[in-house]
Amino acid sequence: MDTDILISGGGIAGLTAAAAFGTAGYRVICVDPATPAEADQRSTAFLQPAIGVLDAAGLWDDLRPHAAPLQVMQIVDSGRSGAAPRTTARFDAVDISDHPFGWNIPNQTLRQVMAARVADLPTVTHITGTATDRLMTRQSEAKVTLTDGTRIRARLVIAADGRDSPMRPAAGIGTRTTRFGQRALVFTVTHPIPHDNISTEVHRSGGPFTLVPLPDRGGQPCSAVVWMEAGPTAERLRALPQAEFEAAITDRSAGLLGALTLASPIGSFPIIAQMADRMGAERLVLMAEAAHVLPPIGAQGLNTSLADLAALLDLADPATLGDAAMIEAYHRRRHADAKARMMGVGLLNRASMTGLPPLQDLRATLLAQMHGIAPLRRSLMRMGLGVR
């Protein structure tokens, strides 16, 4: 089986890449180990620069009706359990743009819309329920064997197959990993107080507790939650009876949206920062979590991944697709930027983890200063979006 591009991985990043390159006219095979029945309880916040990529892939018109705008990013410092918030910094997109910072969409909806778009593209084949296994490359092509024995020849392999990518070690690319000793609990809640399109990070200790707006559910305001805590604490919390868990999340949210009601199963995953040594090798490039893993703070993870895709789309040319010059240009364009974002988000995470009162006081003071100086505030907002 021959193709222009083989995409290893059919998550949000992989399906977006399949839709984008298929829309551009390339022959694409997307190999997805998941099955259509598998559910993902998380949501994804797309920041402004990502919308252009979604639009070019023919996805945004179908996704927008399911998206909750993120007009305000709010950071709340709440020093201890039961205490009123000590410092609140609101970053409003109106200060730098006519559009919201971004839009948040449930992952199940994303996968449904993206899979439908890929199915409509005549040059794209979406293979589910199997994965990539072995890789062989030479100067002119790559040969990939799937776990079901199928063999595919491609001019370019895009590894979008996650932090445990099988294609990355097959290409001889190493990684450097930092473990924070945390886990993230991910779930959905409803609440009596409307979120007013405000995304809120509440900092106390252990890591941030983030409430991200979603469209209303059953006539009630709804938000996605990512709660980062020390690993043993996170697992203890996850095992609580529902009423006790709801009391814990309401307390941890500083009561900003009233009593929180659990509206989904609770997912859990470890928090790491991971960076590949290179963004590509012969006839292969890494993107998304195969290349870089960031703690889930500030919606930086997938948006860094879509910056990878934007670079690939810009560098792709039918005459030179997958050649050494393209691979090297992609590495130079994306590696330093992704590494800098990983380091910045890692520092923010460590600041949010501290439970020492003097360091909490310093964190609150710095937050107030960053928000209080208007030019600095606008600069930080642009930096978070990845624009100048």
Coordinates of C-alpha atoms in Angstrom, one line a residue:
M1 CA 0.0 0.0 0.0
D2 CA 1.5 3.4 -1.0
T3 CA 0.7 6.9 0.2
D4 CA 2.2 10.3 0.4
I5 CA 1.8 10.7 4.2
L6 CA 1.3 8.1 6.9
I7 CA 0.1 9.5 10.2
S8 CA 0.8 7.3 13.2
G9 CA -1.9 8.1 15.8
G10 CA -5.5 9.1 15.5
G11 CA -6.0 11.4 18.5
I12 CA -7.0 15.1 18.1
A13 CA -3.6 16.0 16.7
G14 CA -3.4 13.1 14.3
L15 CA -7.0 13.5 13.0
T16 CA -6.4 17.3 12.5
A17 CA -3.3 16.5 10.5
A18 CA -5.1 14.0 8.4
A19 CA -7.9 16.5 7.6
A20 CA -5.4 19.3 6.9
F21 CA -3.2 17.3 4.5
G22 CA -6.2 15.6 2.9
T23 CA -7.8 19.0 2.3
A24 CA -4.5 20.1 0.7
G25 CA -4.8 17.2 -1.7
Y26 CA -2.2 14.8 -0.3
R27 CA -2.8 11.0 -0.1
V28 CA -3.0 10.3 3.6
I29 CA -3.3 7.1 5.7
C30 CA -4.1 7.7 9.4
V31 CA -3.5 4.7 11.6
D32 CA -5.5 4.9 14.8
P33 CA -5.1 2.3 17.5
A34 CA -8.4 3.5 19.2
T35 CA -11.8 2.2 18.1
P36 CA -14.7 4.5 17.4
A37 CA -16.5 3.4 20.5
E38 CA -13.8 4.5 22.9
A39 CA -14.8 7.7 24.9
D40 CA -12.7 10.6 26.0
Q41 CA -14.0 12.6 28.9
R42 CA -11.6 15.5 28.5
S43 CA -12.1 18.7 26.5
T44 CA -9.6 20.7 24.4
A45 CA -9.2 24.5 24.4
F46 CA -8.1 25.8 21.1
L47 CA -6.3 29.2 21.3
Q48 CA -6.7 31.8 18.6
P49 CA -3.7 30.8 16.4
A50 CA -5.1 27.2 16.2
I51 CA -8.3 28.3 14.5
G52 CA -6.5 29.0 11.3
V53 CA -5.3 25.4 11.2
L54 CA -8.7 24.0 11.9
D55 CA -10.2 26.3 9.2
A56 CA -7.7 25.1 6.6
A57 CA -8.6 21.5 7.5
G58 CA -12.3 22.2 6.8
L59 CA -13.1 21.6 10.5
W60 CA -13.9 24.9 12.1
D61 CA -17.4 25.5 10.7
D62 CA -18.6 22.2 12.1
L63 CA -16.8 22.6 15.4
R64 CA -17.8 26.2 16.2
P65 CA -21.4 25.4 17.2
H66 CA -20.1 23.1 19.9
A67 CA -17.5 25.5 21.3
A68 CA -17.6 27.6 24.4
P69 CA -15.6 30.9 24.0
L70 CA -12.9 31.7 26.5
Q71 CA -13.1 35.5 26.8
V72 CA -11.3 35.8 30.1
M73 CA -8.5 33.9 31.6
Q74 CA -8.5 34.3 35.4
I75 CA -5.9 33.2 37.9
V76 CA -6.9 32.9 41.6
D77 CA -4.5 32.5 44.4
S78 CA -6.3 30.7 47.3
G79 CA -3.8 30.2 50.1
R80 CA -5.5 27.5 52.2
S81 CA -8.6 25.4 52.4
G82 CA -11.8 27.3 53.2
A83 CA -10.0 30.7 52.7
A84 CA -11.4 33.4 50.5
P85 CA -9.2 34.0 47.4
R86 CA -6.3 36.3 48.3
T87 CA -5.4 37.5 44.8
T88 CA -7.4 37.4 41.6
A89 CA -5.9 38.4 38.2
R90 CA -8.3 38.7 35.2
F91 CA -6.8 38.7 31.7
D92 CA -9.5 39.8 29.3
A93 CA -9.0 39.1 25.5
V94 CA -10.5 42.5 24.7
D95 CA -7.3 44.1 25.8
I96 CA -5.4 42.6 22.8
S97 CA -8.0 41.3 20.3
D98 CA -11.5 41.5 18.9
H99 CA -11.8 37.7 19.5
P100 CA -11.8 35.5 22.6
F101 CA -8.5 33.9 23.7
G102 CA -9.9 30.6 22.4
W103 CA -12.7 28.1 22.4
N104 CA -13.2 24.9 24.4
I105 CA -14.8 21.8 22.9
P106 CA -15.5 18.3 24.4
N107 CA -13.1 15.7 23.0
Q108 CA -15.8 13.3 22.1
T109 CA -17.4 16.0 19.9
L110 CA -14.0 16.7 18.4
R111 CA -13.3 13.1 17.4
Q112 CA -16.8 12.7 15.9
V113 CA -16.5 15.9 13.8
M114 CA -12.9 15.1 12.7
A115 CA -13.6 11.5 11.9
A116 CA -16.6 12.6 9.7
R117 CA -14.4 15.2 7.9
V118 CA -11.7 12.6 7.3
A119 CA -14.3 10.1 5.9
D120 CA -15.5 12.8 3.5
L121 CA -12.0 13.3 2.0
P122 CA -11.4 11.0 -1.0
T123 CA -7.6 11.0 -0.5
V124 CA -7.7 10.0 3.2
T125 CA -7.9 6.5 4.6
H126 CA -8.6 6.2 8.3
I127 CA -7.6 2.8 9.7
T128 CA -8.9 2.2 13.3
G129 CA -8.2 -0.5 15.8
T130 CA -4.6 -1.1 14.8
A131 CA -1.3 0.7 15.3
T132 CA 2.1 1.2 13.8
D133 CA 4.7 -1.3 14.8
R134 CA 8.0 -1.3 12.8
L135 CA 9.7 1.4 10.7
M136 CA 12.4 1.2 8.0
T137 CA 13.6 4.2 6.1
R138 CA 15.8 5.0 3.2
Q139 CA 16.6 8.3 1.4
S140 CA 13.5 8.1 -0.9
E141 CA 10.8 6.6 1.3
A142 CA 9.7 5.0 4.6
K143 CA 8.2 1.6 5.1
V144 CA 5.9 1.0 8.1
T145 CA 4.5 -2.3 9.3
L146 CA 1.2 -2.2 11.3
T147 CA 0.4 -4.5 14.2
D148 CA -2.0 -6.4 11.9
G149 CA 0.9 -7.1 9.4
T150 CA -0.1 -4.5 6.8
R151 CA 2.8 -2.8 5.1
I152 CA 2.7 0.8 3.9
R153 CA 5.2 2.8 1.9
A154 CA 5.1 6.6 2.4
R155 CA 7.2 9.6 1.5
L156 CA 6.7 11.1 4.9
V157 CA 5.7 9.6 8.3
I158 CA 4.1 11.9 10.8
A159 CA 4.3 10.5 14.3
A160 CA 1.4 11.9 16.3
D161 CA 1.1 8.8 18.5
G162 CA 1.5 10.2 21.9
R163 CA 4.1 10.3 24.7
D164 CA 4.8 6.6 24.3
S165 CA 5.1 6.9 20.5
P166 CA 6.3 3.6 18.9
M167 CA 7.6 5.5 15.9
R168 CA 10.0 7.7 17.9
P169 CA 12.3 5.0 19.2
A170 CA 11.9 3.1 15.9
A171 CA 13.5 6.2 14.3
G172 CA 16.3 6.3 17.0
I173 CA 15.1 9.5 18.6
G174 CA 15.6 9.8 22.4
T175 CA 13.7 11.9 24.9
R176 CA 14.4 13.8 28.2
T177 CA 11.6 13.5 30.8
T178 CA 10.8 15.3 34.0
R179 CA 8.4 13.8 36.4
F180 CA 6.6 16.0 38.9
G181 CA 5.1 13.3 41.1
Q182 CA 1.6 14.6 40.2
R183 CA -1.5 13.2 38.6
A184 CA -4.3 15.2 36.9
L185 CA -7.9 14.3 37.6
V186 CA -10.1 15.3 34.6
F187 CA -13.9 15.4 34.7
T188 CA -16.9 17.6 33.9
V189 CA -19.1 19.5 36.4
T190 CA -22.3 21.5 36.4
H191 CA -22.7 24.4 38.7
P192 CA -25.4 27.0 39.7
I193 CA -23.4 30.1 38.9
P194 CA -22.7 30.8 35.1
H195 CA -19.1 30.7 34.1
D196 CA -19.6 33.8 31.8
N197 CA -17.0 32.4 29.4
I198 CA -14.3 32.8 32.1
S199 CA -11.6 30.1 32.4
T200 CA -10.2 30.0 35.9
E201 CA -7.1 28.5 37.4
V202 CA -7.2 28.3 41.2
H203 CA -3.8 27.9 42.9
R204 CA -3.3 26.6 46.4
S205 CA -0.9 23.7 46.6
G206 CA -0.3 20.5 44.8
G207 CA -1.0 22.1 41.4
P208 CA -3.7 24.2 39.8
F209 CA -7.4 23.5 39.8
T210 CA -8.7 24.7 36.4
L211 CA -12.3 25.3 35.4
V212 CA -12.7 25.7 31.6
P213 CA -16.1 26.7 30.2
L214 CA -18.2 24.3 28.2
P215 CA -21.6 24.7 26.6
D216 CA -24.5 24.3 29.0
R217 CA -25.6 20.7 29.7
G218 CA -29.3 20.0 30.5
G219 CA -30.0 23.7 31.0
Q220 CA -27.2 24.1 33.6
P221 CA -23.9 25.9 33.3
C222 CA -21.1 23.3 32.7
S223 CA -17.3 23.3 32.9
A224 CA -14.4 20.9 32.3
V225 CA -12.1 20.5 35.3
V226 CA -8.4 19.6 35.4
W227 CA -7.2 19.1 39.0
M228 CA -3.5 18.5 39.4
E229 CA -2.4 17.0 42.8
A230 CA 0.4 14.9 44.2
G231 CA 0.0 11.4 42.9
P232 CA -1.2 9.6 46.2
T233 CA -3.5 12.6 47.0
A234 CA -5.1 12.5 43.6
E235 CA -5.8 8.7 43.8
R236 CA -7.2 9.1 47.3
L237 CA -9.5 11.9 46.0
R238 CA -10.6 9.9 43.0
A239 CA -11.7 7.0 45.3
L240 CA -14.0 9.2 47.5
P241 CA -17.7 8.6 47.4
Q242 CA -19.4 11.0 45.0
A243 CA -20.8 13.3 47.7
E244 CA -17.4 13.6 49.4
F245 CA -15.7 14.2 46.1
E246 CA -18.2 17.0 45.2
A247 CA -17.6 18.6 48.6
A248 CA -13.8 18.4 48.0
I249 CA -13.9 20.0 44.5
T250 CA -16.3 22.7 45.6
D251 CA -13.8 23.6 48.4
R252 CA -10.8 23.4 46.0
S253 CA -12.6 25.7 43.5
A254 CA -12.9 28.3 46.3
G255 CA -16.7 28.2 45.7
L256 CA -16.3 30.5 42.7
L257 CA -19.2 28.8 40.8
G258 CA -21.2 27.5 43.7
A259 CA -21.6 23.9 44.6
L260 CA -20.0 21.7 41.9
T261 CA -21.9 18.6 40.7
L262 CA -19.9 15.8 39.0
A263 CA -21.3 15.2 35.5
S264 CA -18.9 12.6 34.1
P265 CA -16.5 9.8 35.0
I266 CA -13.2 10.9 36.5
G267 CA -10.1 10.3 34.4
S268 CA -6.5 10.3 35.7
F269 CA -3.1 10.6 34.1
P270 CA 0.5 11.4 35.3
I271 CA 2.0 14.8 34.9
I272 CA 5.3 14.9 33.1
A273 CA 7.3 17.2 30.9
Q274 CA 9.0 15.5 28.0
M275 CA 11.0 16.7 25.0
A276 CA 12.3 14.7 22.1
D277 CA 16.0 15.2 21.3
R278 CA 15.0 16.0 17.7
M279 CA 11.8 16.8 15.9
G280 CA 12.5 14.3 13.1
A281 CA 14.7 11.7 11.4
E282 CA 15.0 10.3 7.9
R283 CA 11.5 10.5 6.3
L284 CA 9.8 11.0 9.7
V285 CA 8.7 14.0 11.8
L286 CA 7.4 14.1 15.4
M287 CA 4.5 16.3 16.3
A288 CA 2.2 16.8 19.4
E289 CA 3.0 14.6 22.4
A290 CA 5.3 12.3 20.4
A291 CA 7.6 15.4 20.3
H292 CA 6.8 17.3 23.5
V293 CA 4.6 16.8 26.6
L294 CA 3.6 19.8 28.7
P295 CA 1.7 19.9 32.0
P296 CA -1.9 21.0 31.3
I297 CA -1.6 24.7 32.2
G298 CA -2.7 27.6 30.1
A299 CA -4.0 25.5 27.2
Q300 CA -0.4 25.2 25.9
G301 CA -0.3 21.5 25.1
L302 CA -2.4 20.9 22.0
N303 CA -1.9 24.5 20.8
T304 CA 1.9 23.8 20.7
S305 CA 1.0 20.7 18.8
L306 CA -1.1 22.6 16.2
A307 CA 1.9 25.0 15.8
D308 CA 3.8 21.9 14.8
L309 CA 1.1 21.1 12.2
A310 CA 1.1 24.7 10.9
A311 CA 4.8 24.5 10.3
L312 CA 4.5 21.2 8.5
L313 CA 1.8 22.5 6.2
D314 CA 3.9 25.6 5.5
L315 CA 7.0 23.5 4.7
A316 CA 5.3 20.8 2.7
D317 CA 5.8 20.8 -1.1
P318 CA 4.7 17.9 -3.4
A319 CA 8.1 17.9 -5.0
T320 CA 10.2 17.7 -1.8
L321 CA 7.8 16.1 0.7
G322 CA 9.7 14.3 3.4
D323 CA 13.2 15.0 2.1
A324 CA 16.1 15.8 4.4
A325 CA 15.9 19.6 3.9
M326 CA 12.2 19.6 4.9
I327 CA 12.9 17.5 8.0
E328 CA 15.8 19.8 9.1
A329 CA 13.8 23.0 8.5
Y330 CA 10.9 21.6 10.6
H331 CA 13.3 20.8 13.4
R332 CA 14.9 24.2 13.4
R333 CA 11.5 25.9 13.3
R334 CA 9.8 24.0 16.1
H335 CA 12.3 22.4 18.5
A336 CA 13.5 25.6 20.3
D337 CA 10.0 27.0 20.6
A338 CA 8.5 23.8 22.0
K339 CA 11.4 23.4 24.4
A340 CA 11.0 27.0 25.7
R341 CA 7.2 26.5 26.2
M342 CA 7.8 23.3 28.1
M343 CA 10.3 25.0 30.4
G344 CA 8.0 27.9 31.0
V345 CA 5.0 25.8 31.8
G346 CA 7.1 23.5 34.0
L347 CA 8.2 26.6 36.1
L348 CA 4.5 27.7 36.4
N349 CA 3.6 24.2 37.6
R350 CA 6.3 24.1 40.3
A351 CA 5.2 27.5 41.5
S352 CA 1.6 26.2 41.8
M353 CA 2.7 23.1 43.7
T354 CA 4.2 24.8 46.7
G355 CA 2.5 24.6 50.1
L356 CA 5.0 26.7 52.0
P357 CA 3.3 29.9 53.2
P358 CA 6.3 32.2 52.4
L359 CA 6.4 30.9 48.8
Q360 CA 2.6 31.1 48.5
D361 CA 2.9 34.8 49.6
L362 CA 5.6 35.4 47.0
R363 CA 3.4 33.7 44.3
A364 CA 0.5 35.9 45.2
T365 CA 2.6 39.1 45.1
L366 CA 4.1 38.2 41.7
L367 CA 0.7 37.5 40.3
A368 CA -0.6 40.8 41.5
Q369 CA 2.4 42.6 40.0
M370 CA 2.1 40.8 36.6
H371 CA -1.6 41.8 36.4
G372 CA -1.2 45.3 37.7
I373 CA 1.2 46.6 35.1
A374 CA -0.8 47.0 31.9
P375 CA 2.0 46.6 29.3
L376 CA 3.3 43.5 31.0
R377 CA -0.2 42.1 31.3
R378 CA -0.8 42.5 27.5
S379 CA 2.6 41.1 26.7
L380 CA 1.9 38.0 28.8
M381 CA -1.4 37.5 27.1
R382 CA 0.2 37.7 23.6
M383 CA 3.0 35.3 24.8
G384 CA 0.4 32.8 26.0
L385 CA -1.3 32.9 22.6
G386 CA 2.0 32.4 20.9
V387 CA 1.7 35.7 18.9
R388 CA 3.6 39.0 19.0

